[in-house]
Amino acid sequence: MGSIRFKLAALAGAVAALAALAALAVLLAVGAAERALEATVAAQQRLDLLTELSARMSDFGLAAVAAADSPGSGPRRLDEARASVAAVLEAVAQGTAASAPEGPAGVNPRERMLAHLRADFTVLDRQLTAAAAAADADAARRGDRVRGALNGFAAAAGPTLSLMVESERRGVTVAREEAQALAFRLRAGAVGLALVALAVAVALYRGLARPLLARLSEIDRAAAAIGRGHLDTRLAIGPRDELGVLMARFNRMAARLARREERVAADRAGLEQTVAARTADLTAANARLAAIDASRRRFFADVSHELRTPLTVIIGECDVTQRAPVIADADARGALATIRKRAGRMHRRVEDLLRIARSESGEIALVFQDVPLGPVLADAIAGLENTARRQGVALVLDAAQPGPVVHADRDWLRQVVEGLVDNALRHGAPLTRITVAAETIVAEPGMPLERITVTDDGRGIPPEDRAGLFARFARGDRPGPGFGVGLALAEWVVTRHGGRITLEDAEGGGTRAVIVLFRPEARDHAHADARPRAAGPPSIEAAPGEEAG
C-alpha cells in the first residue's frame, strides 16, 4: 500500500472511472435530448400540417362555389383543390400513425379523428359532385346546394379539426415542457458530477499528490544545496517507498561527493606542481626549437646565397658564349644550351629554397587561374628530355592536348611535375621509362577531379620509407644529389591547391607519384573540404608526401 506505483495506479484508476462516468452521463443526456427534440419537432410538423389542411379545405370550398357559379371553368379548379386536400390528408395520416400513442382499446385517438375527418370530406366531395352534375339550369339553386353542403361539412368536421389542432398544440407544449425539464435535470446532473469530480480530485491531491510533491521539493532543495557546495546536506528518508530509496541513495551520493572533493583537492595540489614542472620543460623545449628553426632558416638563406651567385655567372657566361660569333659548331652551341637549361633549373631550385624559407613567414602567395593541363605537363617534361635521352630513359606524355582545365598556379604546378620527373631520373635507376599521364576521375557525384601520375619502372621505394620522404631535409637512403626539400615543396604546393599527393607502387615495379586536383567548377567545394594546413604556408616540419628531392 505504501508503494508510489500503487498510489499512481490508484490515481489513474480513479481518473479513468470518473472519465467513464462522465462519458456515460453525456451519452444518456444526448439520447434524452434527441428524443425530446424529435418529439417537439414531430408535434410542430403535425400542427403545421393540420393548419395547411384547414387552408386547403377552405380553398376547396371556394373552388366548389366557383364551380357552381361558373360551370365552364370551375370543375378544373375544383379537381386541383380536391387533389391538394387529399395530399395533405395523406401527410397528416402518416405523421399521426408514426407518433400518436394508442388509446385504452388499442386505437390511436388521432387516427380515429382523422378517419372521421376523411369521411366528412368524402361526403362533402360527393355532395359537391352531385350538385355540379345536377341539370338544374338555375345557378342560384346550384350555389345554394353547394353552400348547404359546405355548411354541413363545417358543422360536422369543424369541431374535429379544431380538436386535432388543439391536441397537437398541447403536444407541442408538453414536448417543450419536457425538453425544459430535461435541460434542468442535465444542468443539475452536470453540477453534481462536477462537484463529485472536484471532491475526488481534492481527496486524491491531499492523499497522494501533496505528500509526493512535498518530498520532491525536499529533494530539490537538497540538490540545490549540494550544487552550492554544501556537501554535508542530508535528507530524512521517511516512508520506505521508491522516494525513500531515492533519498537514501541521495545521501550516499552526497557522502561520496564529500570524500571525492577531499581527494580532488589533494590531486589539484599535485597537479599544480606537475604543471609547473612541465611548463618549465616546455619553455626549455620551445627555446631549443626556436634555435633549431633559426638554424634551418639560416641554412636555406646561406645555401640559396651561395648557389645563386655562381649560377648567375654560369648563366651569363652561357649567354655570352652563345652570342660569340667565333663558335660556329652546332654541337658546341647545343652543349651550351644544355648547360644553360641545367643552370636554369638549378637557379629555379635555389628560388624554391628561398620560397620555402619565405613561406614560413607568410611572404609567398600563389597566383591561381584556370589553365589547361596538357601544355603544363608538356612543358614540365620538355626541359628534361636531353637528360633522359643521355640516360637511355624514354619520357612519355599520356595526356590530351590541351586537355581539361584546372584551377592552379601554372608555374608552381609545372615545377612540381618537373621535380617528380627529375627525382625519378636521379633516384630511380635502373629504369627505362617514365610516363606522365592525366585522367579525369569522379570521387563524388558532381565532383570531377583531375589525377596526374608520374610513373617510372625503376627500383621503387619501400612502403615503410614513403611517408618520411615528405619531411623537410629527408632523403632516405637513396643515392644522388639534393637537399631533401623537393618533395616537401611539392606537397606544400599541392596542398595549397586544395589537392593531395601520394606515393604508390607502380604496376610491374617502380614508383608512381599521384597528384589529385579539382576542376574549376568544383573549386568552391574543394576549398570548403581542404585540409586545415592548406589554409596557410606549412611549418618547416611538414609531413606526408613523396620521394626525396
XYZ file of C-alpha atoms in Angstrom, residues 40 42-58 88-89 92 96 109-111 113-114 117 157-174:
46
model
C -41.138 18.598 -30.244
C -42.818 15.991 -34.812
C -45.624 17.731 -32.883
C -44.811 21.037 -34.579
C -44.794 19.364 -38.003
C -48.193 17.751 -37.370
C -49.565 21.112 -36.209
C -48.253 22.746 -39.387
C -49.870 20.017 -41.497
C -53.247 20.494 -39.779
C -53.001 24.239 -40.344
C -52.220 23.611 -44.001
C -55.131 21.112 -44.179
C -57.521 23.767 -42.877
C -56.292 26.205 -45.545
C -56.576 23.579 -48.312
C -60.171 22.739 -47.272
C -61.056 26.428 -47.382
C -52.329 16.949 -47.132
C -54.676 14.402 -45.556
C -51.330 14.075 -41.795
C -50.310 10.641 -36.957
C -57.326 8.730 -30.939
C -55.770 10.959 -33.550
C -56.241 8.340 -36.230
C -60.475 11.733 -35.523
C -58.625 11.771 -38.822
C -62.449 13.974 -40.983
C -65.733 18.452 -39.471
C -65.005 21.814 -37.822
C -65.049 20.554 -34.220
C -62.966 17.528 -35.186
C -60.330 19.624 -36.963
C -60.287 22.124 -34.069
C -59.853 19.274 -31.605
C -56.974 17.833 -33.606
C -55.263 21.245 -33.827
C -55.718 21.780 -30.110
C -54.380 18.300 -29.394
C -51.245 18.974 -31.439
C -50.772 22.345 -29.750
C -50.926 20.613 -26.395
C -48.435 18.072 -27.716
C -46.021 20.857 -28.713
C -46.462 22.491 -25.305
C -45.891 19.201 -23.493
